[in-house]
Amino acid sequence: MTDSIQPTILITGATGSVGSELAKQLAEKQIPFRALVRSLDQAEALKQLKGAELVKGDFKDELSVLKALKGIEQVFLLSNSSEDAESLQSHFVDAAVKSNVKHLVKLSQFAANLNSPVRFLRYHAVVEEKIKRTGLQYTFLRPNLFMQGLLGFADAIKYQQKFFATAGEAKISLIDVRDIAAVAVERLITADQDSKVYDITGPEAISHQEIAEALSEVLHKEIKYVNVSDDEMLVALVQFGFPEWQAAGLIEDYAHYARGEAAVISHAVQDVTGKSPRKFIDFVEDYKTLFE
Ligand SMILES: NC(=O)c1ccc[n+]([C@@H]2O[C@H](COP(=O)([O-])OP(=O)(O)OC[C@H]3O[C@@H](n4cnc5c(N)ncnc54)[C@H](OP(=O)(O)O)[C@@H]3O)[C@@H](O)[C@H]2O)c1
């Protein structure tokens, strides 16, 4: 710990895509925070951040969670979409209720719904409902598809000049994780005591063909989007190492995108942070060295 002020903010998922950006932005604003991490050795980058206090913990270990929650008032709750995410996050909520937590900021997902055909959207909705029943203040951040998800295709884009998905021609208002983190920061430090639910999207809805065009423009070479079948994508994801439950969930997720259900544009980033969310072309410019 580099700061003597006792943090009242706990962030989880701090080694991941959204959480690492959130930690960085809190440090830049000199807001002290505690981060629950499963491995201190894997959290070197977090240790370097000003005001960061790291505690070792796992959602599967209630005592470690209760210890991490000591003295904490605001929590950022995130874990990846694994088969046990619903129960892990639900147990975390129980621990938050037993502690002195006042406000839970949960990273959920755009279109979370108990009756959704998409398993990720159902489990997020179950956890949201549980949080609502606690009586704690809550903020649900429901982001659309992450721009940074494309980094998983960085090698295919670099070496084969193509990337794959099952999105068809649907437009999606994808969002940069840096903008999601900026909204999370504001909600973690807000004096507003009302609960809020935010759909978080980028400023435009674009198709995967348009994603390919933006990549081609910035990288000065033709990048192609290849639309594949659900079965082809499922096999590729499992070969890539995704557990079957998660791979099948991603297929459901993309079917929802392909149905054109994720093209809505929200103004939450502008409203909460006072800044416009990044366009996809801005994302490509900032990350282009990873694709070329
Ligand atoms: N990808 C998208 O386009 C998209 C769109 C909308 C919403 N979402 C939602 O975003 C979330 C994923 O966010 P992300 O991409 O930032 O996640 P991520 O990069 O996969 O990181 C997951 C984080 O959760 C931590 N974690 C996993 N299991 C844990 C446990 N048992 N105890 C404590 N920590 C645990 C991981 O820690 P370790 O480092 O120890 O593994 C890691 O820090 C999901 O809920 C997903 O539904 C994603």
Coordinates of C-alpha atoms and ligand atoms in Angstrom, one line a residue:
M1 CA 0.0 0.0 0.0
T2 CA 1.4 3.4 -1.0
D3 CA -1.2 5.6 0.7
S4 CA -2.0 5.9 4.4
I5 CA -5.7 6.7 3.8
Q6 CA -7.9 3.8 4.5
P7 CA -9.8 2.9 1.3
T8 CA -13.6 2.7 1.3
I9 CA -13.7 1.4 -2.3
L10 CA -13.2 -2.3 -3.1
I11 CA -12.9 -3.4 -6.7
T12 CA -13.1 -6.9 -7.9
G13 CA -12.1 -8.3 -11.3
A14 CA -9.2 -5.8 -11.1
T15 CA -6.8 -7.9 -13.2
G16 CA -9.3 -8.1 -16.1
S17 CA -10.3 -6.0 -19.0
V18 CA -12.7 -3.5 -17.3
G19 CA -11.2 -3.8 -13.8
S20 CA -7.6 -3.0 -14.7
E21 CA -8.8 0.1 -16.5
L22 CA -10.9 1.1 -13.5
A23 CA -7.9 0.7 -11.2
K24 CA -5.8 2.8 -13.4
Q25 CA -8.4 5.6 -13.6
L26 CA -8.9 5.6 -9.8
A27 CA -5.2 5.9 -9.3
E28 CA -5.0 8.7 -11.8
K29 CA -7.6 10.6 -9.8
Q30 CA -5.7 9.8 -6.6
I31 CA -8.7 7.9 -5.2
P32 CA -7.4 5.2 -2.8
F33 CA -8.9 1.7 -3.4
R34 CA -8.6 -1.9 -2.4
A35 CA -8.5 -4.6 -5.0
L36 CA -9.4 -8.2 -4.3
V37 CA -7.2 -10.4 -6.4
R38 CA -6.8 -14.2 -6.6
S39 CA -3.1 -14.1 -7.0
L40 CA -0.8 -11.4 -5.7
D41 CA 1.9 -12.6 -8.1
Q42 CA -0.3 -12.0 -11.1
A43 CA -1.1 -8.5 -10.0
E44 CA 2.2 -6.7 -10.5
A45 CA 0.8 -3.9 -12.6
L46 CA -1.9 -3.2 -9.9
K47 CA 0.8 -3.1 -7.2
Q48 CA 2.5 -0.2 -9.0
L49 CA -0.6 2.0 -8.9
K50 CA -0.7 4.9 -6.4
G51 CA -3.3 4.4 -3.7
A52 CA -3.8 0.7 -4.5
E53 CA -4.1 -1.8 -1.6
L54 CA -4.1 -5.4 -2.7
V55 CA -5.8 -8.2 -0.8
K56 CA -5.7 -11.9 -1.8
G57 CA -9.2 -13.4 -2.1
D58 CA -11.5 -15.5 -4.1
F59 CA -15.3 -15.4 -4.4
K60 CA -15.2 -19.1 -3.6
D61 CA -13.7 -18.3 -0.1
E62 CA -16.3 -16.4 2.0
L63 CA -13.8 -15.6 4.7
S64 CA -11.4 -14.0 2.2
V65 CA -14.3 -11.9 0.8
L66 CA -15.4 -10.7 4.3
K67 CA -11.8 -9.8 5.1
A68 CA -11.5 -7.8 1.8
L69 CA -14.8 -6.0 2.6
K70 CA -13.7 -4.8 6.1
G71 CA -14.2 -1.0 6.2
I72 CA -15.5 -0.9 2.7
E73 CA -18.6 1.2 1.7
Q74 CA -18.5 1.1 -2.1
V75 CA -17.9 -2.1 -4.2
F76 CA -17.3 -2.7 -7.8
L77 CA -18.5 -6.3 -8.6
L78 CA -17.3 -8.1 -11.7
S79 CA -16.3 -11.6 -12.6
N80 CA -16.0 -13.4 -15.9
S81 CA -19.0 -15.2 -17.3
S82 CA -18.3 -18.7 -16.1
E83 CA -20.8 -21.5 -15.3
D84 CA -20.6 -20.6 -11.6
A85 CA -20.7 -16.8 -12.0
E86 CA -24.3 -16.6 -10.8
S87 CA -23.6 -18.4 -7.5
L88 CA -20.2 -16.8 -7.0
Q89 CA -21.6 -13.3 -7.4
S90 CA -24.7 -14.1 -5.3
H91 CA -22.4 -15.3 -2.4
F92 CA -20.4 -12.1 -2.8
V93 CA -23.6 -10.1 -2.4
D94 CA -24.5 -12.0 0.8
A95 CA -21.0 -11.1 2.2
A96 CA -21.5 -7.5 1.3
V97 CA -24.8 -7.5 3.2
K98 CA -23.0 -8.9 6.3
S99 CA -20.4 -6.2 6.0
N100 CA -20.8 -2.4 6.1
V101 CA -21.2 -2.0 2.3
K102 CA -23.5 0.9 1.3
H103 CA -23.4 0.9 -2.5
L104 CA -22.8 -2.0 -5.0
V105 CA -21.8 -1.1 -8.5
K106 CA -22.3 -4.3 -10.6
L107 CA -20.9 -4.8 -14.0
S108 CA -23.8 -6.4 -15.8
Q109 CA -24.6 -6.6 -19.5
F110 CA -26.8 -4.8 -22.0
A111 CA -30.2 -6.4 -22.2
A112 CA -29.9 -8.4 -19.0
N113 CA -33.2 -10.1 -18.5
L114 CA -34.5 -13.1 -16.5
N115 CA -36.3 -14.5 -19.6
S116 CA -33.5 -13.9 -22.1
P117 CA -32.5 -16.8 -24.4
V118 CA -28.9 -15.7 -23.7
R119 CA -27.5 -17.5 -20.5
F120 CA -25.2 -14.5 -19.7
L121 CA -28.1 -12.1 -19.7
R122 CA -30.1 -14.4 -17.5
Y123 CA -27.4 -14.8 -14.8
H124 CA -26.7 -11.1 -14.7
A125 CA -30.4 -10.5 -14.3
V126 CA -30.6 -13.0 -11.4
V127 CA -27.7 -11.2 -9.6
E128 CA -29.3 -7.8 -10.3
E129 CA -32.6 -9.0 -8.7
K130 CA -30.7 -10.4 -5.7
I131 CA -28.9 -7.0 -5.2
K132 CA -32.2 -5.2 -5.5
R133 CA -33.7 -7.3 -2.6
T134 CA -30.8 -6.4 -0.3
G135 CA -31.9 -2.8 0.1
L136 CA -28.4 -1.5 -0.6
Q137 CA -27.9 1.3 -3.0
Y138 CA -27.0 -0.2 -6.4
T139 CA -25.7 0.9 -9.8
F140 CA -26.1 -1.6 -12.6
L141 CA -23.7 -0.9 -15.5
R142 CA -25.1 -2.7 -18.6
P143 CA -22.4 -2.4 -21.3
N144 CA -22.8 -3.6 -24.9
L145 CA -20.2 -5.6 -26.8
F146 CA -16.6 -4.5 -25.7
M147 CA -14.4 -3.1 -28.5
Q148 CA -11.5 -4.6 -26.7
G149 CA -12.9 -8.1 -27.4
L150 CA -11.3 -7.6 -30.9
L151 CA -7.9 -8.0 -29.2
G152 CA -8.6 -11.7 -29.1
F153 CA -8.4 -11.6 -32.9
A154 CA -5.2 -9.5 -32.9
D155 CA -3.1 -12.3 -34.3
A156 CA -5.6 -13.3 -37.0
I157 CA -5.9 -9.6 -38.1
K158 CA -2.1 -9.2 -38.0
Y159 CA -1.2 -12.5 -39.8
Q160 CA -4.3 -13.4 -41.9
Q161 CA -5.9 -10.0 -42.4
K162 CA -9.2 -11.3 -41.2
F163 CA -11.4 -11.9 -38.1
F164 CA -14.4 -14.1 -37.6
A165 CA -17.8 -14.0 -35.9
T166 CA -21.5 -14.9 -36.3
A167 CA -22.9 -11.3 -36.2
G168 CA -24.1 -11.2 -39.8
E169 CA -24.8 -7.7 -41.0
A170 CA -26.3 -6.5 -37.7
K171 CA -25.3 -3.1 -36.3
I172 CA -24.0 -3.1 -32.7
S173 CA -23.3 0.0 -30.5
L174 CA -20.1 -1.4 -29.2
I175 CA -18.3 0.3 -26.3
D176 CA -14.7 0.9 -25.3
V177 CA -13.9 -0.5 -21.8
R178 CA -12.1 2.7 -20.9
D179 CA -15.5 4.5 -21.1
I180 CA -17.2 1.8 -19.0
A181 CA -14.5 2.2 -16.4
A182 CA -15.0 6.0 -16.5
V183 CA -18.7 5.6 -15.6
A184 CA -17.8 3.1 -12.8
V185 CA -15.4 5.6 -11.3
E186 CA -18.1 8.3 -11.2
R187 CA -20.6 6.0 -9.6
L188 CA -18.1 4.7 -7.0
I189 CA -17.4 8.3 -5.8
T190 CA -20.9 9.8 -6.3
A191 CA -22.7 11.6 -3.5
D192 CA -26.0 10.7 -5.3
Q193 CA -27.7 8.1 -3.1
D194 CA -30.2 6.9 -5.7
S195 CA -29.9 3.6 -7.3
K196 CA -29.4 3.7 -11.1
V197 CA -29.3 1.4 -14.1
Y198 CA -27.3 2.4 -17.1
D199 CA -27.2 0.9 -20.6
I200 CA -23.6 1.7 -21.7
T201 CA -23.0 1.9 -25.4
G202 CA -20.7 3.7 -27.8
P203 CA -21.8 6.7 -29.9
E204 CA -22.6 4.7 -33.0
A205 CA -24.0 1.3 -34.1
I206 CA -21.8 -0.4 -36.7
S207 CA -21.7 -3.7 -38.4
H208 CA -18.8 -6.1 -38.5
Q209 CA -18.2 -5.1 -42.1
E210 CA -17.8 -1.6 -40.9
I211 CA -15.4 -2.8 -38.2
A212 CA -13.3 -4.4 -41.0
E213 CA -13.4 -1.1 -43.0
A214 CA -12.2 0.9 -40.0
L215 CA -9.4 -1.6 -39.4
S216 CA -8.4 -1.4 -43.1
E217 CA -8.4 2.4 -43.1
V218 CA -6.2 2.7 -40.0
L219 CA -3.9 -0.3 -40.8
H220 CA -3.5 0.7 -44.5
K221 CA -4.3 -2.9 -45.7
E222 CA -7.5 -4.8 -46.4
I223 CA -8.9 -6.6 -43.3
K224 CA -11.9 -8.9 -44.0
Y225 CA -14.7 -9.9 -41.7
V226 CA -15.6 -13.5 -42.2
N227 CA -19.1 -14.5 -41.1
V228 CA -19.1 -18.1 -40.0
S229 CA -21.9 -20.5 -38.9
D230 CA -22.7 -21.0 -35.2
D231 CA -21.3 -24.6 -35.4
E232 CA -18.0 -23.5 -36.9
M233 CA -17.6 -20.8 -34.3
L234 CA -18.5 -23.2 -31.4
V235 CA -15.8 -25.6 -32.6
A236 CA -13.2 -22.8 -32.9
L237 CA -14.0 -21.4 -29.4
V238 CA -13.7 -24.8 -27.8
Q239 CA -10.4 -25.5 -29.6
F240 CA -9.2 -22.1 -28.5
G241 CA -9.8 -23.3 -24.9
F242 CA -13.1 -21.8 -23.9
P243 CA -15.1 -24.1 -21.6
E244 CA -18.2 -25.5 -23.4
W245 CA -20.7 -23.6 -21.2
Q246 CA -19.0 -20.3 -22.0
A247 CA -18.5 -21.1 -25.7
A248 CA -22.2 -21.9 -26.1
G249 CA -23.0 -18.7 -24.2
L250 CA -20.9 -16.6 -26.6
I251 CA -22.8 -18.2 -29.5
E252 CA -26.1 -17.2 -27.9
D253 CA -24.7 -13.7 -27.3
Y254 CA -23.8 -13.3 -30.9
A255 CA -27.2 -14.6 -32.0
H256 CA -28.7 -11.8 -30.0
Y257 CA -26.4 -9.3 -31.8
A258 CA -27.2 -10.8 -35.2
R259 CA -30.9 -10.3 -34.5
G260 CA -30.2 -6.6 -34.3
E261 CA -31.1 -6.4 -30.6
A262 CA -27.9 -4.5 -29.6
A263 CA -28.0 -1.4 -31.8
V264 CA -29.5 1.0 -29.3
I265 CA -27.4 4.1 -28.5
S266 CA -27.4 5.3 -24.9
H267 CA -26.2 8.6 -23.6
A268 CA -25.0 7.2 -20.3
V269 CA -21.3 7.8 -20.8
Q270 CA -21.9 11.5 -21.7
D271 CA -24.5 12.0 -18.9
V272 CA -22.4 10.4 -16.1
T273 CA -18.8 11.5 -17.1
G274 CA -19.5 14.6 -19.1
K275 CA -17.4 13.2 -22.0
S276 CA -18.5 11.5 -25.2
P277 CA -17.7 7.8 -25.5
R278 CA -15.0 6.8 -28.0
K279 CA -15.9 5.8 -31.5
F280 CA -14.6 2.5 -32.9
I281 CA -12.1 4.3 -35.1
D282 CA -10.6 5.9 -32.0
F283 CA -10.2 2.5 -30.4
V284 CA -8.4 1.2 -33.5
E285 CA -6.0 4.2 -33.6
D286 CA -5.1 3.7 -29.9
Y287 CA -4.5 0.0 -30.2
K288 CA -3.2 -0.2 -33.8
T289 CA 0.3 -1.5 -32.8
L290 CA -1.3 -4.7 -31.6
F291 CA -2.9 -5.3 -35.0
E292 CA -0.1 -4.4 -37.3
Ligands
LIG1 N1 -16.9 -9.0 -23.4 C1 -17.9 -8.3 -23.7 O1 -18.1 -7.9 -24.9 C2 -18.9 -8.0 -22.6 C3 -20.0 -7.1 -22.9 C4 -20.9 -6.8 -21.9 C5 -20.7 -7.3 -20.6 N2 -19.7 -8.1 -20.4 C6 -19.5 -8.7 -19.0 O2 -18.2 -8.3 -18.5 C7 -17.8 -9.3 -17.6 C8 -16.4 -9.6 -17.8 O3 -15.6 -8.4 -17.7 P1 -14.0 -8.5 -18.2 O4 -14.0 -8.8 -19.6 O5 -13.4 -7.2 -17.7 O6 -13.5 -9.7 -17.4 P2 -12.2 -10.5 -17.5 O7 -11.1 -9.7 -18.3 O8 -12.5 -11.9 -18.0 O9 -11.7 -10.6 -16.0 C9 -12.4 -11.4 -15.1 C10 -11.9 -11.0 -13.7 O10 -12.7 -11.7 -12.7 C11 -11.8 -12.3 -11.8 N3 -12.3 -13.5 -11.2 C12 -12.8 -14.6 -11.9 N4 -13.2 -15.5 -11.0 C13 -13.0 -15.0 -9.8 C14 -13.2 -15.5 -8.5 N5 -13.6 -16.8 -8.2 N6 -12.9 -14.7 -7.4 C15 -12.4 -13.5 -7.6 N7 -12.1 -12.9 -8.8 C16 -12.5 -13.7 -9.9 C17 -10.5 -12.5 -12.6 O11 -9.4 -12.7 -11.8 P3 -8.1 -13.6 -12.2 O12 -7.1 -12.6 -12.8 O13 -7.6 -14.2 -10.9 O14 -8.6 -14.6 -13.2 C18 -10.4 -11.3 -13.4 O15 -9.9 -10.2 -12.7 C19 -18.8 -10.4 -17.7 O16 -19.6 -10.4 -16.6 C20 -19.5 -10.2 -19.0 O17 -20.8 -10.7 -19.0 C21 -18.8 -8.5 -21.3

